[in-house]
Coordinates of C-alpha atoms in Angstrom, one line a residue:
M1 CA -34.6 28.6 -4.7
K2 CA -33.5 25.0 -3.9
R3 CA -32.0 23.1 -6.7
T4 CA -33.6 19.7 -7.5
L5 CA -31.8 16.7 -8.9
P6 CA -31.9 16.2 -12.6
L7 CA -34.6 14.0 -14.1
W8 CA -32.2 11.1 -14.7
M9 CA -31.8 10.7 -11.0
S10 CA -35.5 10.6 -10.2
K11 CA -37.1 7.2 -9.3
S12 CA -38.6 6.9 -12.8
G13 CA -35.4 7.6 -14.7
K14 CA -32.4 6.6 -12.6
N15 CA -32.5 2.9 -13.1
Q16 CA -32.4 3.3 -16.9
I17 CA -29.9 6.1 -17.1
C18 CA -27.6 5.2 -14.3
S19 CA -27.2 1.7 -15.7
A20 CA -25.5 3.4 -18.7
L21 CA -23.0 5.2 -16.4
P22 CA -19.5 3.8 -16.3
N23 CA -18.6 2.1 -13.0
L24 CA -16.2 4.0 -10.8
T25 CA -13.0 1.9 -10.3
L26 CA -9.6 2.3 -8.6
P27 CA -7.1 3.2 -11.2
N28 CA -4.0 1.1 -11.6
T29 CA -2.0 4.1 -10.4
C30 CA -3.7 4.0 -7.0
K31 CA -2.0 1.6 -4.6
L32 CA -4.2 -0.3 -2.1
I33 CA -2.4 -0.8 1.2
Y34 CA -3.8 -3.4 3.6
S35 CA -2.6 -3.2 7.2
H36 CA -3.7 -5.5 10.0
D37 CA -0.7 -5.3 12.4
A38 CA -0.6 -2.5 15.0
N39 CA 3.1 -1.8 14.6
D40 CA 2.8 -1.6 10.8
C41 CA -0.3 0.6 11.1
S42 CA 1.6 3.0 13.5
I43 CA 4.5 3.3 11.1
L44 CA 2.2 4.0 8.1
C45 CA 0.1 6.6 10.0
D46 CA 3.2 8.4 11.3
E47 CA 4.6 8.6 7.8
L48 CA 1.2 9.6 6.4
Q49 CA 0.6 12.4 8.9
S50 CA 4.1 13.8 8.4
S51 CA 3.5 13.9 4.6
L52 CA 0.1 15.7 4.8
A53 CA 0.0 19.5 4.8
P54 CA -2.2 21.3 7.3
S55 CA -5.7 21.8 6.0
S56 CA -5.5 18.6 3.9
V57 CA -8.7 16.7 3.3
I58 CA -8.7 12.9 3.0
G59 CA -11.3 10.4 2.0
F60 CA -12.6 8.4 4.9
D61 CA -14.9 5.4 5.7
V62 CA -15.3 2.6 8.1
E63 CA -16.9 -0.9 8.0
W64 CA -18.1 -3.3 10.6
P65 CA -20.0 -6.7 10.5
V66 CA -23.7 -6.5 11.3
S67 CA -24.8 -9.6 13.2
Y68 CA -28.5 -8.6 13.8
I69 CA -28.3 -10.3 17.2
K70 CA -30.2 -8.4 19.8
G71 CA -28.0 -7.0 22.5
K72 CA -24.7 -7.7 20.6
R73 CA -22.5 -4.7 19.9
D74 CA -20.9 -4.8 16.5
I75 CA -17.4 -3.2 16.7
T76 CA -15.8 -1.3 13.9
A77 CA -13.6 -3.7 11.9
T78 CA -11.9 -1.5 9.3
I79 CA -10.9 2.1 8.8
Q80 CA -10.3 3.3 5.3
I81 CA -8.2 6.4 4.5
C82 CA -7.5 7.8 1.0
P83 CA -5.1 10.8 1.3
N84 CA -4.7 11.2 -2.4
K85 CA -5.3 9.6 -5.8
K86 CA -2.2 7.4 -5.5
Q87 CA -2.9 5.6 -2.2
C88 CA -5.7 4.0 -0.3
F89 CA -5.2 2.4 3.1
V90 CA -7.4 -0.2 4.7
F91 CA -6.6 -0.7 8.3
Q92 CA -8.2 -3.8 9.8
V93 CA -8.4 -2.7 13.4
S94 CA -10.5 -5.8 14.4
K95 CA -7.3 -7.9 13.9
M96 CA -5.2 -5.4 15.8
G97 CA -7.6 -5.4 18.7
M98 CA -7.1 -1.7 19.2
I99 CA -6.6 1.6 17.3
P100 CA -2.9 2.4 17.4
S101 CA -2.2 5.9 18.8
P102 CA -0.8 7.3 15.4
L103 CA -4.1 6.3 13.7
K104 CA -6.1 7.8 16.6
K105 CA -4.1 11.0 16.3
L106 CA -4.8 11.2 12.6
I107 CA -8.5 10.7 13.0
E108 CA -8.7 13.2 15.8
S109 CA -6.6 15.8 14.0
S110 CA -8.5 19.1 13.3
E111 CA -5.8 20.1 10.8
I112 CA -6.4 17.0 8.6
K113 CA -10.1 16.8 7.7
K114 CA -11.8 13.5 7.0
T115 CA -14.6 13.5 4.5
G116 CA -17.2 11.0 3.5
V117 CA -21.0 10.4 3.6
N118 CA -22.3 10.0 7.2
V119 CA -18.7 10.7 8.4
I120 CA -20.6 12.2 11.4
G121 CA -22.0 8.8 12.3
D122 CA -18.6 7.1 11.6
M123 CA -16.9 9.4 14.1
W124 CA -19.5 8.7 16.8
K125 CA -19.2 5.0 16.1
L126 CA -15.4 5.2 16.7
H127 CA -16.0 7.3 19.8
H128 CA -18.2 4.6 21.3
D129 CA -16.1 1.6 20.1
F130 CA -12.6 3.0 20.9
N131 CA -13.0 6.3 22.8
I132 CA -11.8 8.3 19.8
F133 CA -12.5 12.0 20.7
P134 CA -12.6 11.7 24.5
D135 CA -13.4 15.5 24.3
Q136 CA -16.5 15.2 22.2
S137 CA -16.6 19.0 21.6
L138 CA -13.6 18.7 19.3
M139 CA -15.2 16.0 17.0
S140 CA -16.9 18.4 14.6
Q141 CA -13.6 20.2 13.8
S142 CA -12.1 17.0 12.4
Y143 CA -14.4 16.2 9.5
I144 CA -16.3 17.5 6.5
E145 CA -19.7 15.8 6.0
L146 CA -19.8 15.2 2.3
S147 CA -23.6 15.2 1.9
H148 CA -23.9 18.6 3.7
F149 CA -21.1 20.0 1.6
A150 CA -22.8 19.0 -1.6
S151 CA -26.2 20.4 -0.6
R152 CA -24.7 23.7 0.4
T153 CA -22.7 24.0 -2.8
I154 CA -25.5 23.3 -5.2
N155 CA -28.2 24.7 -2.9
S156 CA -30.1 21.4 -2.8
S157 CA -32.3 19.9 -0.2
Q158 CA -31.9 16.4 -1.6
G159 CA -30.7 13.5 0.5
W160 CA -27.4 12.1 -0.6
S161 CA -25.8 8.6 -0.5
L162 CA -22.2 8.2 -1.7
R163 CA -23.5 6.4 -4.8
R164 CA -25.8 9.3 -5.7
L165 CA -23.0 11.8 -5.2
C166 CA -20.8 9.8 -7.6
Q167 CA -23.6 9.7 -10.2
Y168 CA -24.2 13.4 -9.9
F169 CA -20.7 14.9 -9.6
L170 CA -18.5 12.2 -11.2
K171 CA -21.0 10.9 -13.8
S172 CA -20.0 7.4 -12.6
D173 CA -21.9 4.6 -10.8
L174 CA -20.6 3.2 -7.5
S175 CA -21.3 -0.5 -7.1
K176 CA -22.9 -1.5 -3.8
E177 CA -23.2 -5.3 -3.8
N178 CA -25.0 -6.4 -0.6
N179 CA -23.0 -9.7 -0.4
I180 CA -19.9 -7.6 0.1
R181 CA -21.4 -4.6 2.0
L182 CA -23.1 -6.9 4.5
G183 CA -20.3 -9.4 4.7
D184 CA -18.0 -10.3 7.7
W185 CA -15.6 -7.4 8.0
A186 CA -14.0 -9.0 11.0
Q187 CA -12.8 -12.1 9.2
F188 CA -9.1 -12.4 8.5
P189 CA -7.8 -12.0 6.0
L190 CA -10.2 -9.8 4.2
S191 CA -11.0 -11.0 0.7
E192 CA -9.8 -9.1 -2.3
D193 CA -13.3 -8.1 -3.1
Q194 CA -13.8 -6.7 0.5
L195 CA -10.5 -4.7 0.3
Y196 CA -11.4 -3.3 -3.1
Y197 CA -14.9 -2.3 -1.9
A198 CA -13.6 -0.7 1.2
A199 CA -10.8 1.3 -0.5
L200 CA -13.1 2.4 -3.3
D201 CA -15.5 4.1 -0.9
A202 CA -12.7 6.2 0.6
Y203 CA -11.3 6.9 -2.9
A204 CA -14.8 7.9 -4.1
S205 CA -15.3 10.2 -1.1
L206 CA -12.1 12.1 -2.0
L207 CA -13.0 12.4 -5.7
V208 CA -16.4 13.7 -4.9
Y209 CA -15.1 16.2 -2.4
E210 CA -12.6 17.5 -5.0
S211 CA -15.3 17.7 -7.6
I212 CA -17.6 19.7 -5.4
L213 CA -14.7 22.0 -4.4
N214 CA -14.2 22.8 -8.1
W215 CA -17.9 22.8 -9.0
K216 CA -19.1 25.2 -11.7
P217 CA -22.8 25.4 -12.5
A218 CA -22.2 25.0 -16.2
Q219 CA -20.7 21.6 -15.6
F220 CA -23.9 20.1 -14.4
S221 CA -26.7 21.9 -16.3

């Protein structure tokens, strides 16, 4: 039997109840690292990959500006990676003009899984924008789709956004302000609000993954 979401997440109840949930924030113990230089990015990614154990799972997300101009191709501007609760990286690849090979290697790695909501779409976006995964058959080995993982774990057929996953598994709300979400992610430098928003999505993805991994039915009854 498929599990349904609790009443407080229904259309009739979520606006009232979710407004009472605390906002998810980056803790002071989590360092936000902003990189917009290809050499700097390469060094950081080499160090990061060497520090990660095989079978590690890291929070992952991307952002790009949406121009709504017919025929214009909007290229990925930032790649966010959260390897643990102490670090979140925001790589502004639009400023680099490329994806440095150590970052490409990290994304393509089948040993280090990237997790997030619609990470499938993010990987295809990176494939089209930067030829990440020239061998497309290897793509599915590099990520864990968070929405699918959640549905399998709690036997639910519900659709999931990252915000709804945070509400359900973390009992926290994830702010999604349109003026930031739909802003110019290719501008340089990124604003503090943009950096925080970008890092928080990757951080939330990691937290939700870990919560699902340790899920016990009694926790969410």
